[in-house]
Short mmCIF file of C-alpha atoms in Angstrom, two decimals:
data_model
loop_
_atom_site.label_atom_id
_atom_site.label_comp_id
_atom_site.label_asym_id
_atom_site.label_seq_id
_atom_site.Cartn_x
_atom_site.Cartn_y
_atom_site.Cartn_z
CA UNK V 883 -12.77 16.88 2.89
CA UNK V 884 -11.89 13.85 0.94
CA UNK V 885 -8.01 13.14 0.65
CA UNK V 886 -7.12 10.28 -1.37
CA UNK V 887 -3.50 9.82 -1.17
CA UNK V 888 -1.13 10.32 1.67
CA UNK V 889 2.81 9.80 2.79
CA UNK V 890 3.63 8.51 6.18
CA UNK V 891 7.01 6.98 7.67
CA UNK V 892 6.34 3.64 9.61
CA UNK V 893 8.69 1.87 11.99
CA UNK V 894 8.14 -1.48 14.18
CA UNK V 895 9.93 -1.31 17.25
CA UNK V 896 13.63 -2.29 18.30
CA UNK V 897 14.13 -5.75 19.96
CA UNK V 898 15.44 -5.49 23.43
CA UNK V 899 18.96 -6.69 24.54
CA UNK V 900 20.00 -9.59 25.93
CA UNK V 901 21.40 -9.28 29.29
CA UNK V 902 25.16 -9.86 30.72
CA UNK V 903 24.02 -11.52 34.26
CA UNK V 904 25.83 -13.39 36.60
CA UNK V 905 24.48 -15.48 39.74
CA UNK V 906 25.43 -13.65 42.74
CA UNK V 907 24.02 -14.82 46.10
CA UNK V 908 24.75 -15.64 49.60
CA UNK V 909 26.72 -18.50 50.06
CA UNK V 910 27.06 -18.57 46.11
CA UNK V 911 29.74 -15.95 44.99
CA UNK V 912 30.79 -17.78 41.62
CA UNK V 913 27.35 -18.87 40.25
CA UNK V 914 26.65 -19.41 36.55
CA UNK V 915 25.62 -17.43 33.56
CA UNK V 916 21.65 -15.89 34.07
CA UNK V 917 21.13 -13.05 31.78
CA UNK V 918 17.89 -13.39 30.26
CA UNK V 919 16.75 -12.44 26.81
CA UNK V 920 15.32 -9.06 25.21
CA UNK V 921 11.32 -8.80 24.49
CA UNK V 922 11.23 -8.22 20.52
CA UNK V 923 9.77 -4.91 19.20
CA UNK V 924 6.13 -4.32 18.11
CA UNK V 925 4.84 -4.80 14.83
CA UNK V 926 3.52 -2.40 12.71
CA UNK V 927 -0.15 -3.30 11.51
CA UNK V 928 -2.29 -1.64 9.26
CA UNK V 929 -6.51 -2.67 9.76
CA UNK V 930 -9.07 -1.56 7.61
CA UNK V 931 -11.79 0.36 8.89
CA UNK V 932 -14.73 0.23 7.06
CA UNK V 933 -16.45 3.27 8.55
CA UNK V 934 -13.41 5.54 7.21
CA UNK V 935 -14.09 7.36 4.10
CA UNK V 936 -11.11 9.35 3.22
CA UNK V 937 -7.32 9.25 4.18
CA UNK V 938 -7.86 12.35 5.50
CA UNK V 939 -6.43 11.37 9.14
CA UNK V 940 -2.76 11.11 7.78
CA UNK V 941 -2.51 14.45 6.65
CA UNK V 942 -2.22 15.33 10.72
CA UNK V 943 -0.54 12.34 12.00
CA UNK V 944 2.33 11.15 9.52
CA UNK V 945 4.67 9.38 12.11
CA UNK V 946 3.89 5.49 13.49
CA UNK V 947 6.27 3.84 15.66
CA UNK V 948 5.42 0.80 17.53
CA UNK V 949 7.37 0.33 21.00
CA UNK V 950 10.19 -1.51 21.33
CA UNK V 951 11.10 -4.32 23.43
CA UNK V 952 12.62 -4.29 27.10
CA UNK V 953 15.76 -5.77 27.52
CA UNK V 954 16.40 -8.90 29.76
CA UNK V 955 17.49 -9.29 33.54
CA UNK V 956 19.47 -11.26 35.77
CA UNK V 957 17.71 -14.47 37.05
CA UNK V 958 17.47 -15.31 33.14
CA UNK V 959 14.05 -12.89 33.13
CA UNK V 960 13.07 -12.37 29.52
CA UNK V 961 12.42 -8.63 28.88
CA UNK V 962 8.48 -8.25 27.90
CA UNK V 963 7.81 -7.55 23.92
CA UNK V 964 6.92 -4.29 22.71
CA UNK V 965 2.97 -3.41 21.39
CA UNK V 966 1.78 -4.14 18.03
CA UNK V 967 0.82 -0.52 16.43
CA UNK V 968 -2.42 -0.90 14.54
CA UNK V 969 -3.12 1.92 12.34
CA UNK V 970 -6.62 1.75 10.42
CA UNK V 971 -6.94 2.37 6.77
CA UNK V 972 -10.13 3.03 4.55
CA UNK V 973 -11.50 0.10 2.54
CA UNK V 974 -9.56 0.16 -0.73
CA UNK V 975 -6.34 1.11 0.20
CA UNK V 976 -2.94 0.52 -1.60
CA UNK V 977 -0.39 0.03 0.18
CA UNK V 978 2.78 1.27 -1.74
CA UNK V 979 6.74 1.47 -0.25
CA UNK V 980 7.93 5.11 -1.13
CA UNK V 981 11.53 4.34 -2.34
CA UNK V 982 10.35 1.54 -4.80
CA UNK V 983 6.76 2.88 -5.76
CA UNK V 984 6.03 -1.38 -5.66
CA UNK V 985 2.54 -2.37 -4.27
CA UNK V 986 2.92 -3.78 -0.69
CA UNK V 987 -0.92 -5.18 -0.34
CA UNK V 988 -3.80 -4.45 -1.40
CA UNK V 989 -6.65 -3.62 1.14
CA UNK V 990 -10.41 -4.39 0.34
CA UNK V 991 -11.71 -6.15 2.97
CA UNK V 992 -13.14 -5.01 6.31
CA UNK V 993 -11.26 -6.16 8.76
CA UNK V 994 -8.50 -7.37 6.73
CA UNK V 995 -4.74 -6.90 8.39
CA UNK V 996 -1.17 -6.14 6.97
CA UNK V 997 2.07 -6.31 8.93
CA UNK V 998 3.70 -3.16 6.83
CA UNK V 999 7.17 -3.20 9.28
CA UNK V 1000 8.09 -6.90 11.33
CA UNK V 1001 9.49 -6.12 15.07
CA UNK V 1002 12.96 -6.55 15.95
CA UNK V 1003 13.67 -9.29 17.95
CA UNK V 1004 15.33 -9.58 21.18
CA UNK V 1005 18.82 -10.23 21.93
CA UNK V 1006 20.14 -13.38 23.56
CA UNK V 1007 21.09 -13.23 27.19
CA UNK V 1008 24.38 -14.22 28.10
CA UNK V 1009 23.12 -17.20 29.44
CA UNK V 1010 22.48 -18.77 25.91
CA UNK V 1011 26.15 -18.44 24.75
CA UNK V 1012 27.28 -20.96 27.93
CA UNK V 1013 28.62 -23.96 26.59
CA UNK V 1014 30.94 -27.18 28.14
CA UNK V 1015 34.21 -24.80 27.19
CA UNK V 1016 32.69 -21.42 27.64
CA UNK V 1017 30.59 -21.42 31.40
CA UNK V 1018 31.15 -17.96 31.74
CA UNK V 1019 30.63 -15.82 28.61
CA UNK V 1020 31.17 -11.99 29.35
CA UNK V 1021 28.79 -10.94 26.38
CA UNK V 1022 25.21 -10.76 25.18
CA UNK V 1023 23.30 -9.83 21.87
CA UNK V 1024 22.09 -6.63 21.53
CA UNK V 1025 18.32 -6.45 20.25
CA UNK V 1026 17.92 -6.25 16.40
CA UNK V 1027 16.48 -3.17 15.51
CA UNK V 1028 13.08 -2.67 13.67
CA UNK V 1029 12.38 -1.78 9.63
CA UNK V 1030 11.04 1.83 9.07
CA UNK V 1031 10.35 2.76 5.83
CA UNK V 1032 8.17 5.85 4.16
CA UNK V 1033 4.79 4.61 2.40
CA UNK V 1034 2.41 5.81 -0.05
CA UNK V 1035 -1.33 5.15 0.62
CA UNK V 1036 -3.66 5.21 -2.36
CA UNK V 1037 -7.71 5.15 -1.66
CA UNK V 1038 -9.37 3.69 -4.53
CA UNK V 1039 -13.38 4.02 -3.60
CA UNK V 1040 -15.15 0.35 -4.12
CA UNK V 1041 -18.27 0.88 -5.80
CA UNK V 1042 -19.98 -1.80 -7.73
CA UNK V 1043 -21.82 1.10 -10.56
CA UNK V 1044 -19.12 4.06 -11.60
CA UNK V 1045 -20.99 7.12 -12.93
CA UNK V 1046 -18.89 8.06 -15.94
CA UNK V 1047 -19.24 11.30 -18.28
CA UNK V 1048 -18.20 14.67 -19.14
CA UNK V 1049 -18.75 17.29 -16.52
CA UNK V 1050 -22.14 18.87 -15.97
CA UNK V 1051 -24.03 16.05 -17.67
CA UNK V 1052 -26.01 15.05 -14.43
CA UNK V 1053 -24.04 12.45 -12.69
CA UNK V 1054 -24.46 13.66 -9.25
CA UNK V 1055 -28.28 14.05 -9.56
CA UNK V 1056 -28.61 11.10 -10.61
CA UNK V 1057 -26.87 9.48 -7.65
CA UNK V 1058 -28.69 11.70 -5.15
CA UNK V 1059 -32.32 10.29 -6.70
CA UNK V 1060 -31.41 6.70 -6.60
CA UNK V 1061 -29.35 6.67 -2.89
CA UNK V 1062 -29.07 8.86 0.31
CA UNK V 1063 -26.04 10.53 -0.77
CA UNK V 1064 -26.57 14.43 -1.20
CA UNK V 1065 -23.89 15.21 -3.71
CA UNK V 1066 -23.02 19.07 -4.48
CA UNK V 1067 -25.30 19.74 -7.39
CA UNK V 1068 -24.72 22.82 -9.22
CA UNK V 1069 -24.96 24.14 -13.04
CA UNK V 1070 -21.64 24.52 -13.83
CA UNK V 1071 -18.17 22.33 -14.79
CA UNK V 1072 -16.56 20.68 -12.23
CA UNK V 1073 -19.08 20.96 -9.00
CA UNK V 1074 -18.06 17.40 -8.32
CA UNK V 1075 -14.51 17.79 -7.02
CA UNK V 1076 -14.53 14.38 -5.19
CA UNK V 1077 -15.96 10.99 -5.62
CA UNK V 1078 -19.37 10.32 -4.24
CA UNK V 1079 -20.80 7.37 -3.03
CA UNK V 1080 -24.18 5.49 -2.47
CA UNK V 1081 -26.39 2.89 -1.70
CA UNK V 1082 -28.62 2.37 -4.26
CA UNK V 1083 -32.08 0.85 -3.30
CA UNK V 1084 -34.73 0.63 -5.52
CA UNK V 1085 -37.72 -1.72 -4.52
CA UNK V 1086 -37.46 -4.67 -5.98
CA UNK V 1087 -34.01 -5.37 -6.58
CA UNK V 1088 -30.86 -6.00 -4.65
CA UNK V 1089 -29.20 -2.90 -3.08
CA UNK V 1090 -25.74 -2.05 -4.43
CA UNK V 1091 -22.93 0.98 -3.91
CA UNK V 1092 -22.58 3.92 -7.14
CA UNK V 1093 -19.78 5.92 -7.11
CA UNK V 1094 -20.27 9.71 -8.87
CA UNK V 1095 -16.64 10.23 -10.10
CA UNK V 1096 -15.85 13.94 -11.11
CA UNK V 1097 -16.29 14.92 -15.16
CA UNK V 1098 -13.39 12.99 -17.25
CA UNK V 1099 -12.28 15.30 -20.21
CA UNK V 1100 -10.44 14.87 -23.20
CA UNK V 1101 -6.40 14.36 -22.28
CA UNK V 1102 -7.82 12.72 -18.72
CA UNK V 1103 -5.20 9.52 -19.20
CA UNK V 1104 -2.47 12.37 -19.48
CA UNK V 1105 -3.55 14.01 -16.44
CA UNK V 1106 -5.49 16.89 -18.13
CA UNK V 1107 -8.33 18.65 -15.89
CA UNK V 1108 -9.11 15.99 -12.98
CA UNK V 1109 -7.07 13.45 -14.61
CA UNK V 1110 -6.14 10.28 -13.67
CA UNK V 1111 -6.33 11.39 -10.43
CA UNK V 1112 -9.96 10.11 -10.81
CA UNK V 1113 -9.72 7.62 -13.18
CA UNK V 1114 -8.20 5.09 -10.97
CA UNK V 1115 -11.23 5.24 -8.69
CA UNK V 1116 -12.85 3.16 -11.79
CA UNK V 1117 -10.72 0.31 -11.85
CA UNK V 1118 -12.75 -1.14 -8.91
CA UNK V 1119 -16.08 -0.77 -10.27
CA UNK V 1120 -17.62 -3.87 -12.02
CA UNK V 1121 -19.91 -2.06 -14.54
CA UNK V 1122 -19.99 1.47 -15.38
CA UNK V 1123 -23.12 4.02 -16.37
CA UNK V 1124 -21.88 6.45 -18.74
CA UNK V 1125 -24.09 8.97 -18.52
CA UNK V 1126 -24.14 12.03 -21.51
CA UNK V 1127 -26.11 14.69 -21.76
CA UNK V 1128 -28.81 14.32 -24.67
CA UNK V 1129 -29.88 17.43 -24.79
CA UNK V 1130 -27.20 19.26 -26.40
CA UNK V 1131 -27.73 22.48 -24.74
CA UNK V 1132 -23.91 23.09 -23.99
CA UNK V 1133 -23.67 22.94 -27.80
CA UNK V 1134 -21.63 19.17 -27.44
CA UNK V 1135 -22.40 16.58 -29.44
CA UNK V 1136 -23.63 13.38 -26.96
CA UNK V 1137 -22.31 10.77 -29.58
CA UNK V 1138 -19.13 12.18 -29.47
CA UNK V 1139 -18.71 13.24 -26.23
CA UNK V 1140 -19.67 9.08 -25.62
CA UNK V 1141 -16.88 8.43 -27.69
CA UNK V 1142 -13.99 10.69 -26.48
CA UNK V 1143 -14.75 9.30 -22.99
CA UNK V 1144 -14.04 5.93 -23.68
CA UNK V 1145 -10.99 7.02 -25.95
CA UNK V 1146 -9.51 8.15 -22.59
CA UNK V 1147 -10.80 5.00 -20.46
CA UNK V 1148 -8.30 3.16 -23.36
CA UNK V 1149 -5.57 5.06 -23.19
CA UNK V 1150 -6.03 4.65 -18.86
CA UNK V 1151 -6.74 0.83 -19.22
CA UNK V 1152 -7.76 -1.76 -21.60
CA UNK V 1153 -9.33 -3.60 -19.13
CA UNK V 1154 -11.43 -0.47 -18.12
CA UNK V 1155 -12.24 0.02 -21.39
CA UNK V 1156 -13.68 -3.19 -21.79
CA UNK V 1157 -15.58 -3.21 -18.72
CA UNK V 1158 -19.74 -3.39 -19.53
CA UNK V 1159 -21.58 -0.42 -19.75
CA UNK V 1160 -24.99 1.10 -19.44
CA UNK V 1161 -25.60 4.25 -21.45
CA UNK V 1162 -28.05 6.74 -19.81
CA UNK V 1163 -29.26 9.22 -22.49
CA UNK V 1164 -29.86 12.08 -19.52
CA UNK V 1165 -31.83 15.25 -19.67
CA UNK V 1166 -34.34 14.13 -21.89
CA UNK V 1167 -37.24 16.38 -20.49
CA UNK V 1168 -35.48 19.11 -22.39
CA UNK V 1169 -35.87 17.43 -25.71
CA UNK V 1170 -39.09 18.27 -27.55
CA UNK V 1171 -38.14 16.04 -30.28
CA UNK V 1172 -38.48 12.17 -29.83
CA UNK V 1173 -36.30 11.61 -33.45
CA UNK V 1174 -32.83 13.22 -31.20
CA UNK V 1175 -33.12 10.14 -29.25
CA UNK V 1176 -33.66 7.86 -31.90
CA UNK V 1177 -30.92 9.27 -34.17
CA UNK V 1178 -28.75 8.68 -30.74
CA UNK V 1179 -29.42 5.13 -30.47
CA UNK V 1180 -28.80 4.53 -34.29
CA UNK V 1181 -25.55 5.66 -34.05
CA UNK V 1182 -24.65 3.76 -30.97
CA UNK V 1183 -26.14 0.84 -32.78
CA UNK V 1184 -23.47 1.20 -35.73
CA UNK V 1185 -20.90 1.61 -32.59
CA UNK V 1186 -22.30 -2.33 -31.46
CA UNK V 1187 -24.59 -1.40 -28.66
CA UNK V 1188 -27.62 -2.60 -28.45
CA UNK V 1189 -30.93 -0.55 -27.37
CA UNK V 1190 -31.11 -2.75 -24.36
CA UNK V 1191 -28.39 -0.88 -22.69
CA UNK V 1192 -29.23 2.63 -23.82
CA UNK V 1193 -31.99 4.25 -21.88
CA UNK V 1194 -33.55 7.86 -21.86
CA UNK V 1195 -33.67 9.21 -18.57
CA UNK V 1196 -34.02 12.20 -16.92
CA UNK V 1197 -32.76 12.34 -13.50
CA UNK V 1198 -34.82 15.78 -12.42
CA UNK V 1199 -38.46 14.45 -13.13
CA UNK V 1200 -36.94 10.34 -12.45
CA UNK V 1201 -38.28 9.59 -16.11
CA UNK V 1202 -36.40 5.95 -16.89
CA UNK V 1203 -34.40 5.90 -13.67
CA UNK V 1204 -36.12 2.68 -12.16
CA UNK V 1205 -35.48 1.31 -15.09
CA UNK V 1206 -31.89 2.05 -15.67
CA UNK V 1207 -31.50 1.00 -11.80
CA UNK V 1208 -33.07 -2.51 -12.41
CA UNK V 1209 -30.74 -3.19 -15.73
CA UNK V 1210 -27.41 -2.54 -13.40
CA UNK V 1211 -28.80 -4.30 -10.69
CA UNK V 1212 -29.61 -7.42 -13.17
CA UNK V 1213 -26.30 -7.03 -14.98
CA UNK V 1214 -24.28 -7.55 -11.46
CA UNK V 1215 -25.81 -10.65 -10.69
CA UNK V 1216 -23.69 -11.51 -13.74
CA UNK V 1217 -20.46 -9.81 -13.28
CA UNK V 1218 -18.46 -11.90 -10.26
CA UNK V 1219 -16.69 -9.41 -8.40
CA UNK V 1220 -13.36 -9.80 -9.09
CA UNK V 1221 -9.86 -8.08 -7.00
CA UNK V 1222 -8.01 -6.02 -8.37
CA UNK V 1223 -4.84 -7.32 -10.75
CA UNK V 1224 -1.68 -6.41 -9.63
CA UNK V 1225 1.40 -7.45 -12.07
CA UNK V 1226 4.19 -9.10 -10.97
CA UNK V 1227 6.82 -6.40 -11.45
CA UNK V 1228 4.87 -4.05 -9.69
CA UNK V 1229 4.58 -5.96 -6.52
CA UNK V 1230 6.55 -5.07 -3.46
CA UNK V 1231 9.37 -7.88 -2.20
CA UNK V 1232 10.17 -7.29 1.35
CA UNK V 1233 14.34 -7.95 1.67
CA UNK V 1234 15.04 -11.14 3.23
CA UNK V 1235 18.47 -9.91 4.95
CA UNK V 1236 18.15 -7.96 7.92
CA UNK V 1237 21.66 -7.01 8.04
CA UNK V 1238 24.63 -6.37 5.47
CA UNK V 1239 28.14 -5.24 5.40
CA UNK V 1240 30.47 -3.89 2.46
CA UNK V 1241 33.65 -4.05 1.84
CA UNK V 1242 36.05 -1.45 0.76
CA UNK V 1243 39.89 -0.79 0.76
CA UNK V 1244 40.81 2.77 1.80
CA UNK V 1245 44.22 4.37 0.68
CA UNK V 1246 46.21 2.85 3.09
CA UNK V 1247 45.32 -0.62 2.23
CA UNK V 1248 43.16 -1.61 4.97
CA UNK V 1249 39.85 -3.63 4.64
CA UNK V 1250 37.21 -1.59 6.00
CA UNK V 1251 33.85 -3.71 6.74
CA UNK V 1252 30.70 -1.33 7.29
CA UNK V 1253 27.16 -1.87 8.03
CA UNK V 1254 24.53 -2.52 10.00
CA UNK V 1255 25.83 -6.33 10.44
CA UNK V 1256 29.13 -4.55 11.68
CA UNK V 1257 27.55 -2.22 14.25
CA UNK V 1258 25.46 -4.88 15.71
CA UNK V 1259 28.30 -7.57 16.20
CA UNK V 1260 30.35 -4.86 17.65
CA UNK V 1261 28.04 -3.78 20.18
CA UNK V 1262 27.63 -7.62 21.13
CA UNK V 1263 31.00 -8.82 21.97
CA UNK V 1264 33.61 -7.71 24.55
CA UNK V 1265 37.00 -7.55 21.89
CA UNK V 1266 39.28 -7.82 25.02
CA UNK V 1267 38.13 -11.02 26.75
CA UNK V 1268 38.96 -14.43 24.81
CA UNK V 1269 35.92 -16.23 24.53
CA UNK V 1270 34.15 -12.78 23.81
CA UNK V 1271 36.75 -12.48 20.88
CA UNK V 1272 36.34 -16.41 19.91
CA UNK V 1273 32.50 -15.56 19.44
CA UNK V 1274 33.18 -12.93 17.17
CA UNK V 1275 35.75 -14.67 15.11
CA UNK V 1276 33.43 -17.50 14.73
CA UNK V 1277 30.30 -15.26 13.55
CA UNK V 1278 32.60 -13.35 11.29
CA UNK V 1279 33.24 -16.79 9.65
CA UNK V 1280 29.97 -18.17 9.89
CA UNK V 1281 28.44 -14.92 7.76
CA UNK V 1282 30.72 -15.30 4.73
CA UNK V 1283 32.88 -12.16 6.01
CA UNK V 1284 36.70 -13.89 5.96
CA UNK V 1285 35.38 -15.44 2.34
CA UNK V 1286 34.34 -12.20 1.21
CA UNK V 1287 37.83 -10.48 2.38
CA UNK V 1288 39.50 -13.26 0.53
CA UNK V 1289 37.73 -12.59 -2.60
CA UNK V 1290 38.72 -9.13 -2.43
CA UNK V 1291 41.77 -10.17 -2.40
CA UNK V 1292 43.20 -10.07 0.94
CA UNK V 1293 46.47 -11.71 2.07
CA UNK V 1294 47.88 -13.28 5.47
CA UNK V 1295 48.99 -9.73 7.41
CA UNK V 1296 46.34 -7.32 6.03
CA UNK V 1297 44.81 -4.64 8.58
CA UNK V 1298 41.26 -5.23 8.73
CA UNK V 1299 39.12 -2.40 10.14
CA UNK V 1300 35.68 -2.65 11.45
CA UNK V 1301 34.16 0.63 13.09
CA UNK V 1302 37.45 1.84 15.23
CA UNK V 1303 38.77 -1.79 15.84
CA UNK V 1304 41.28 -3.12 13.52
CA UNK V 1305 42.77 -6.62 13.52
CA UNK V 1306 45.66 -8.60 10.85
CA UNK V 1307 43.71 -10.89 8.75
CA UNK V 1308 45.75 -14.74 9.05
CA UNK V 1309 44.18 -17.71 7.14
#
């Protein structure tokens, strides 16, 4: 089964907490500070696999989450990090994030690695917040938790030859001459319902990978039959052979049918559109009349192609084949292989600030600060011992919060409420 697009949720794992620790042995009742930090979280990687073919695997396993980190100990023991998660992706993968549709990366390369979700790090141990005026602090950072987010993975096959043309014209027989790949081969519309690919190797020149992509009809760039759905599967190829059906014996016109498919390749992409292009005048051992294919090439030739890249083939008896093969194989030694383009706006820009914090003013007048900044300082200070509470006035300061209440508008006397602890705001 071939599956070429797939939705999964992702999350790297939670950092660990620092610990509250205390130095506690014989003959030392009143030792220092020793809470070690919290092991940060595990990232979440995606690999590519070059040996998988289809995204097929994420339509039974949706949900990675890489293991978090263990929190510190006493004896200032740092708690061990959690796993990387590696999750393996096809060859030709986008990467997209769900909420923004923007492009994360773009993988093409065996081998090649993305970190989709970065690890949470570890809290600080009590031990790190002892200073000349504070030897005994009665607090610790919690770990910082982990980004999750949903994705969208596109496959786009790399080929370096896309078969192009209108259904039933002979695409897939073609490929399964010229290559090992055994296509489904049948004499009707649409028997290609998924991309094929092959190696082609034909002696005496250098072996390179076709791609059979299903019939493109008219209305394709709209989505009409197989749509774009397929199209996209193009954009990687370097060259295309746009194969049409010479014969006329499904009462189409091969000119035109030549025509309407590149109409749709424009209205897709200019750039595909533009990409160079073999034409293989197919099923020529059911034409009896040598002046079809010459009134074929005459009207290509008022289009601007030359009779250098239109051949008459047949891919049942292999009449022209070789030497259609040898033409794409010359014109890649030409074409550099380029990756594919993505535009600025459409690329993905991962958030710099882990946390944030609002600021509204309910009915009663009080300031209420929310967010994930607010839940995490809260769960890292003790609010009823001093130097606990001197730590979180100072971080409260030293994030912009009392400038941000003042902007609001705040004044000396104000209740300020943050989760279910509320304070008066003085300058």
């Amino acid at each position: 089964m071939f599956i070429d697009r797939a939705k999964i949720f992702v999350k790297s794992g939670d950092g660990g907490s620092g610990a509250v620790s205390f130095r506690r042995e014989k003959y030392i009742p009143l030792g220092g500070p020793d809470g070690g930090d919290g092991g940060a979280g595990g990232d979440v990687i995606f690999v590519v696999d070059a040996n998988m073919t289809t995204l097929l695997d994420f339509s039974y396993s949706r949900k990675f989450v890489a293991k978090g980190g263990v929190g510190g100990s006493g004896s200032k023991c740092y708690g061990k990090d959690g796993e990387d998660l590696y999750v393996k992706v096809p060859m030709g993968t986008i990467v997209r994030d769900l909420e923004t549709d923007k492009i994360m990366c773009d993988m093409s390369h065996d081998g090649q690695t993305y970190r989709v979700c970065k690890a949470g790090q570890g809290g600080k141990g009590n031990v790190k917040f002892c200073t000349p005026t504070r030897q005994a602090p009665n607090f610790a950072e919690p770990g910082m938790p982990g980004e999750e987010r949903w994705i969208k993975l596109e496959l786009k096959l790399l080929a370096d030859v896309g078969l192009l043309g209108f259904p039933n014209v002979g695409k897939s027989t073609l490929l399964s001459v010229v290559s090992k790949a055994r296509p489904k081969i049948a004499n009707y519309h649409f028997t290609t319902l998924k991309p094929n690919l092959g190696v082609v190797s034909v002696k005496g020149i250098q072996s390179f990978v076709m791609a059979d992509i299903p019939g493109i009809i008219e209305g394709a760039a709209e989505g009409v039959g197989l749509g774009i759905g397929f199209l996209r599967h193009i954009e990687r190829t370097r060259m295309l052979i746009h194969v049409v059906d010479i014969s006329g014996i499904e009462g189409r016109d091969p000119v035109d049918d030549f025509i309407k498919i590149n109409e749709e390749l424009k209205k897709y992409s200019v750039k595909l559109w533009d990409r160079p292009q073999i034409i293989a005048a197919n099923k020529s051992d059911m034409v009896f009349d040598d002046e079809v294919f010459e009134n074929f090439k005459k009207r290509l030739n008022a289009l601007g192609y030359d009779d250098s890249k239109i051949f008459k083939i047949s891919a049942v008896t292999n009449q022209g084949v070789e030497a259609l093969m040898k033409e794409a194989a010359r014109m890649l030694t030409t074409i550099p292989v380029t990756e594919l383009v993505i535009k600025e706006e459409d690329k993905f820009v991962r958030e710099q600030k882990r946390f944030t914090y609002t600021i509204e003013v309910d009915e009663q007048g009080t300031y209420v600060v929310e967010g994930s900044f607010v839940d995490r300082l809260l769960s890292a200070v003790n609010i009823n011992e001093p130097d606990s509470l001197k730590y979180f006035q100072k971080v409260l300061k030293n994030k912009g919060v009392f400038k941000a209440l003042v902007e609001k508008g705040i004044q000396d006397g104000d209740l300020v409420r943050l989760d279910n602890f509320e304070f008066e705001f003085l300058q």
